[in-house]
Amino acid sequence: MSGQWALRRLPFVVMPAVALTDLLAGPSLGFLPLLTLGPSFASVTGSVRRTAIAGMVALVLAVLLGAYNGVLSTWQHDLSLATIVSVTGASMLAGHLRLRRERELADVRLVAETAQRVLLRPVPRKAADLRVALSYTSAAAGARIGGDLYEVVTTPYGVRLLIGDVQGKGLDAVETAAWVLGAFREAAYDEADLSSVGERLESSLARQLGGETFVTAIVAEVRNGCITLLNHGHPPPYLISADGTAAALEPPAEGLPLGLGALHPERPKPSQADFREGDRILFFTDGVIEARDAAGDFYPLPERIGLLLTGDPQTALNALGADLVRHTGGPLHDDAAMLLLHRHTG
């Protein structure tokens, strides 16, 4: 914000500075062409009208200084005036094109954000004996919208969930997320086996996208005090036990992301872990662990897991999300989604 404030005032700071320098130097040195810095800087952040005003101020200053120095009728002064007029016109055109491009980008981003909000419907706060908390931090306004996706459904086979991240950004990523979510919402109810759910997702992507896009994802099922995970190349979740210990639930073998199944015939294998009363599990996208601070250091998620140990799950997850933003010192450059499951049978 302070940088924008300085840029907007820079044209009307630099022109008086040039005028003062010209007055002090006298007519022997020609500083008048430097007045073109005013409309040039104005076109960077200002409107076309603001750029035109800066050009008019530059012309008035040039005429006054020319009269003061006694060079008003010389060819050098006429050339300076012509230079100011030419640069002002070019700056106005550049400013017009910049504003039109900004409006187009804003429209595209609005469409993508609207589509993403429709796709990422609110998750249930309770599912069977689970309490569910969600944190979704959008990227900075200047960044392209990401393809994070998540879903939690209660099925005859237990509570099933999906969290993933589409390769790429923008509307293409949102479209891919739509295919994955649609396939999961059907398969989660239809397939008794979690591996079959993964196969349905893989088949849907292969059919719709032709293997050109991939999605890192985790498909999970909570049932009978146990959680089953099917990891398709996604960062592993953290199991936070009721006694305060935390551990990453690493898959037994590296699995390819969804959409790349044609590259290897072997599919990811499910893994299981106990999920007892009072335990919590944190799922997240790579926007969390890839967030950097001013020094370029990644967010140390394992060190901050302690923020999730106690209290209401949503409150705890909000605290972790706020800590993530504090680490970066400002808006994130990639979307960051987190799901926290808390097993509570009471």
CSV table of N, CA, C and O in Angstrom, one decimal, residues 162 179-180 183-184 187 194-217 219 230-233 255-268:
chain,number,residue,atom,x,y,z
A,162,LEU,N,-11.7,-36.1,0.3
A,162,LEU,CA,-10.7,-35.9,-0.8
A,162,LEU,C,-10.1,-34.6,-0.6
A,162,LEU,O,-10.8,-33.6,-0.3
A,179,TRP,N,-13.9,-31.8,-12.6
A,179,TRP,CA,-14.0,-33.2,-13.0
A,179,TRP,C,-13.7,-34.1,-11.8
A,179,TRP,O,-14.3,-35.1,-11.6
A,180,VAL,N,-12.6,-33.8,-11.1
A,180,VAL,CA,-12.2,-34.6,-10.0
A,180,VAL,C,-13.3,-34.7,-8.9
A,180,VAL,O,-13.6,-35.7,-8.4
A,183,ALA,N,-16.3,-36.7,-10.1
A,183,ALA,CA,-16.1,-38.1,-10.0
A,183,ALA,C,-16.0,-38.7,-8.6
A,183,ALA,O,-16.5,-39.8,-8.3
A,184,PHE,N,-15.4,-37.9,-7.7
A,184,PHE,CA,-15.3,-38.4,-6.3
A,184,PHE,C,-16.7,-38.4,-5.7
A,184,PHE,O,-17.0,-39.4,-4.9
A,187,ALA,N,-18.3,-41.7,-7.0
A,187,ALA,CA,-17.6,-42.9,-6.6
A,187,ALA,C,-17.6,-43.1,-5.1
A,187,ALA,O,-17.7,-44.3,-4.7
A,194,LEU,N,-11.9,-48.5,-1.3
A,194,LEU,CA,-11.3,-47.2,-1.5
A,194,LEU,C,-10.4,-47.1,-2.7
A,194,LEU,O,-10.4,-46.1,-3.4
A,195,SER,N,-9.8,-48.2,-3.0
A,195,SER,CA,-8.9,-48.3,-4.2
A,195,SER,C,-9.8,-48.1,-5.5
A,195,SER,O,-9.3,-47.5,-6.5
A,196,SER,N,-11.0,-48.6,-5.4
A,196,SER,CA,-11.9,-48.5,-6.6
A,196,SER,C,-12.3,-47.0,-6.8
A,196,SER,O,-12.5,-46.5,-7.9
A,197,VAL,N,-12.4,-46.3,-5.7
A,197,VAL,CA,-12.7,-44.8,-5.8
A,197,VAL,C,-11.5,-44.2,-6.5
A,197,VAL,O,-11.7,-43.3,-7.4
A,198,GLY,N,-10.3,-44.5,-6.1
A,198,GLY,CA,-9.1,-44.0,-6.8
A,198,GLY,C,-9.1,-44.3,-8.3
A,198,GLY,O,-8.8,-43.5,-9.1
A,199,GLU,N,-9.5,-45.5,-8.6
A,199,GLU,CA,-9.6,-45.9,-10.0
A,199,GLU,C,-10.6,-45.1,-10.8
A,199,GLU,O,-10.4,-44.7,-12.0
A,200,ARG,N,-11.7,-44.8,-10.2
A,200,ARG,CA,-12.7,-44.0,-10.9
A,200,ARG,C,-12.2,-42.6,-11.1
A,200,ARG,O,-12.4,-42.0,-12.2
A,201,LEU,N,-11.5,-42.0,-10.2
A,201,LEU,CA,-10.9,-40.7,-10.4
A,201,LEU,C,-9.9,-40.7,-11.5
A,201,LEU,O,-9.9,-39.8,-12.3
A,202,GLU,N,-9.0,-41.7,-11.5
A,202,GLU,CA,-8.0,-41.9,-12.5
A,202,GLU,C,-8.7,-42.0,-13.9
A,202,GLU,O,-8.3,-41.3,-14.9
A,203,SER,N,-9.7,-42.8,-14.0
A,203,SER,CA,-10.4,-43.0,-15.3
A,203,SER,C,-11.1,-41.8,-15.8
A,203,SER,O,-11.0,-41.4,-17.0
A,204,SER,N,-11.7,-41.0,-14.9
A,204,SER,CA,-12.3,-39.8,-15.2
A,204,SER,C,-11.3,-38.8,-15.8
A,204,SER,O,-11.6,-38.1,-16.8
A,205,LEU,N,-10.2,-38.6,-15.1
A,205,LEU,CA,-9.2,-37.7,-15.6
A,205,LEU,C,-8.6,-38.1,-17.0
A,205,LEU,O,-8.4,-37.3,-17.9
A,206,ALA,N,-8.3,-39.4,-17.1
A,206,ALA,CA,-7.8,-39.9,-18.4
A,206,ALA,C,-8.8,-39.7,-19.5
A,206,ALA,O,-8.4,-39.4,-20.6
A,207,ARG,N,-10.1,-39.8,-19.2
A,207,ARG,CA,-11.1,-39.7,-20.3
A,207,ARG,C,-11.3,-38.3,-20.7
A,207,ARG,O,-11.5,-37.9,-21.8
A,208,GLN,N,-11.3,-37.4,-19.7
A,208,GLN,CA,-11.6,-36.0,-19.9
A,208,GLN,C,-10.4,-35.1,-20.4
A,208,GLN,O,-10.6,-34.2,-21.1
A,209,LEU,N,-9.2,-35.5,-19.8
A,209,LEU,CA,-8.1,-34.6,-20.0
A,209,LEU,C,-7.0,-35.2,-20.9
A,209,LEU,O,-6.0,-34.5,-21.2
A,210,GLY,N,-7.0,-36.4,-21.2
A,210,GLY,CA,-6.1,-37.0,-22.1
A,210,GLY,C,-4.7,-37.1,-21.6
A,210,GLY,O,-3.7,-37.1,-22.3
A,211,GLY,N,-4.5,-37.1,-20.2
A,211,GLY,CA,-3.2,-37.3,-19.7
A,211,GLY,C,-2.3,-36.1,-19.7
A,211,GLY,O,-1.1,-36.2,-19.4
A,212,GLU,N,-2.8,-34.9,-20.0
A,212,GLU,CA,-2.0,-33.7,-20.1
A,212,GLU,C,-2.0,-32.9,-18.8
A,212,GLU,O,-1.2,-32.0,-18.6
A,213,THR,N,-2.8,-33.3,-17.8
A,213,THR,CA,-2.9,-32.6,-16.6
A,213,THR,C,-2.9,-33.6,-15.4
A,213,THR,O,-3.4,-34.7,-15.6
A,214,PHE,N,-2.3,-33.3,-14.3
A,214,PHE,CA,-2.3,-34.2,-13.2
A,214,PHE,C,-2.8,-33.5,-11.9
A,214,PHE,O,-2.7,-32.3,-11.8
A,215,VAL,N,-3.2,-34.3,-10.9
A,215,VAL,CA,-3.7,-33.8,-9.7
A,215,VAL,C,-3.1,-34.6,-8.6
A,215,VAL,O,-3.2,-35.8,-8.5
A,216,THR,N,-2.4,-34.0,-7.7
A,216,THR,CA,-1.9,-34.7,-6.4
A,216,THR,C,-3.1,-34.7,-5.5
A,216,THR,O,-3.8,-33.7,-5.3
A,217,ALA,N,-3.4,-35.8,-4.9
A,217,ALA,CA,-4.6,-36.0,-4.1
A,217,ALA,C,-4.4,-37.1,-3.0
A,217,ALA,O,-3.6,-38.0,-3.2
A,219,VAL,N,-7.2,-39.6,-1.1
A,219,VAL,CA,-8.5,-40.1,-0.8
A,219,VAL,C,-8.5,-40.9,0.5
A,219,VAL,O,-7.6,-41.8,0.7
A,230,LEU,N,-5.3,-43.3,0.7
A,230,LEU,CA,-4.8,-43.6,-0.7
A,230,LEU,C,-4.2,-42.4,-1.2
A,230,LEU,O,-4.8,-41.4,-1.5
A,231,ASN,N,-2.8,-42.4,-1.2
A,231,ASN,CA,-2.1,-41.2,-1.5
A,231,ASN,C,-1.6,-41.2,-2.9
A,231,ASN,O,-0.8,-42.0,-3.4
A,232,HIS,N,-2.1,-40.2,-3.7
A,232,HIS,CA,-1.7,-40.0,-5.1
A,232,HIS,C,-0.7,-38.8,-5.2
A,232,HIS,O,-1.0,-37.8,-5.7
A,233,GLY,N,0.5,-39.0,-4.7
A,233,GLY,CA,1.6,-38.0,-4.8
A,233,GLY,C,1.3,-36.7,-4.1
A,233,GLY,O,1.9,-35.7,-4.4
A,255,GLY,N,3.2,-42.8,-4.8
A,255,GLY,CA,2.2,-43.0,-5.8
A,255,GLY,C,2.1,-41.9,-6.8
A,255,GLY,O,2.4,-40.7,-6.4
A,256,LEU,N,1.8,-42.2,-8.0
A,256,LEU,CA,1.7,-41.2,-9.0
A,256,LEU,C,0.5,-40.3,-8.8
A,256,LEU,O,-0.5,-40.8,-8.4
A,257,PRO,N,0.6,-39.1,-9.2
A,257,PRO,CA,-0.6,-38.2,-9.1
A,257,PRO,C,-1.7,-38.7,-10.0
A,257,PRO,O,-1.5,-39.5,-11.0
A,258,LEU,N,-2.9,-38.4,-9.7
A,258,LEU,CA,-4.1,-38.7,-10.6
A,258,LEU,C,-3.8,-38.1,-12.0
A,258,LEU,O,-3.4,-36.9,-12.1
A,259,GLY,N,-4.2,-38.8,-13.0
A,259,GLY,CA,-4.0,-38.3,-14.4
A,259,GLY,C,-2.7,-38.9,-15.0
A,259,GLY,O,-2.5,-38.7,-16.3
A,260,LEU,N,-1.8,-39.5,-14.2
A,260,LEU,CA,-0.6,-40.0,-14.8
A,260,LEU,C,-0.5,-41.5,-14.7
A,260,LEU,O,0.6,-42.1,-14.8
A,261,GLY,N,-1.7,-42.1,-14.5
A,261,GLY,CA,-1.7,-43.6,-14.3
A,261,GLY,C,-1.2,-44.4,-15.5
A,261,GLY,O,-0.7,-45.5,-15.4
A,262,ALA,N,-1.3,-43.8,-16.7
A,262,ALA,CA,-0.8,-44.4,-17.9
A,262,ALA,C,0.7,-44.6,-17.9
A,262,ALA,O,1.2,-45.5,-18.7
A,263,LEU,N,1.4,-43.9,-17.1
A,263,LEU,CA,2.9,-43.9,-17.1
A,263,LEU,C,3.4,-45.1,-16.3
A,263,LEU,O,4.5,-45.5,-16.4
A,264,HIS,N,2.5,-45.7,-15.4
A,264,HIS,CA,2.9,-46.8,-14.6
A,264,HIS,C,1.7,-47.7,-14.3
A,264,HIS,O,0.7,-47.1,-13.8
A,265,PRO,N,1.8,-48.9,-14.5
A,265,PRO,CA,0.6,-49.8,-14.3
A,265,PRO,C,0.2,-50.0,-12.8
A,265,PRO,O,-1.0,-50.2,-12.5
A,266,GLU,N,1.2,-49.8,-11.9
A,266,GLU,CA,0.9,-50.1,-10.5
A,266,GLU,C,0.3,-48.9,-9.9
A,266,GLU,O,0.8,-47.8,-10.0
A,267,ARG,N,-0.8,-49.1,-9.2
A,267,ARG,CA,-1.6,-48.0,-8.5
A,267,ARG,C,-1.1,-47.9,-7.1
A,267,ARG,O,-0.6,-48.8,-6.5
A,268,PRO,N,-1.4,-46.7,-6.5
A,268,PRO,CA,-1.0,-46.5,-5.0
A,268,PRO,C,-1.7,-47.5,-4.2
A,268,PRO,O,-2.9,-47.9,-4.4
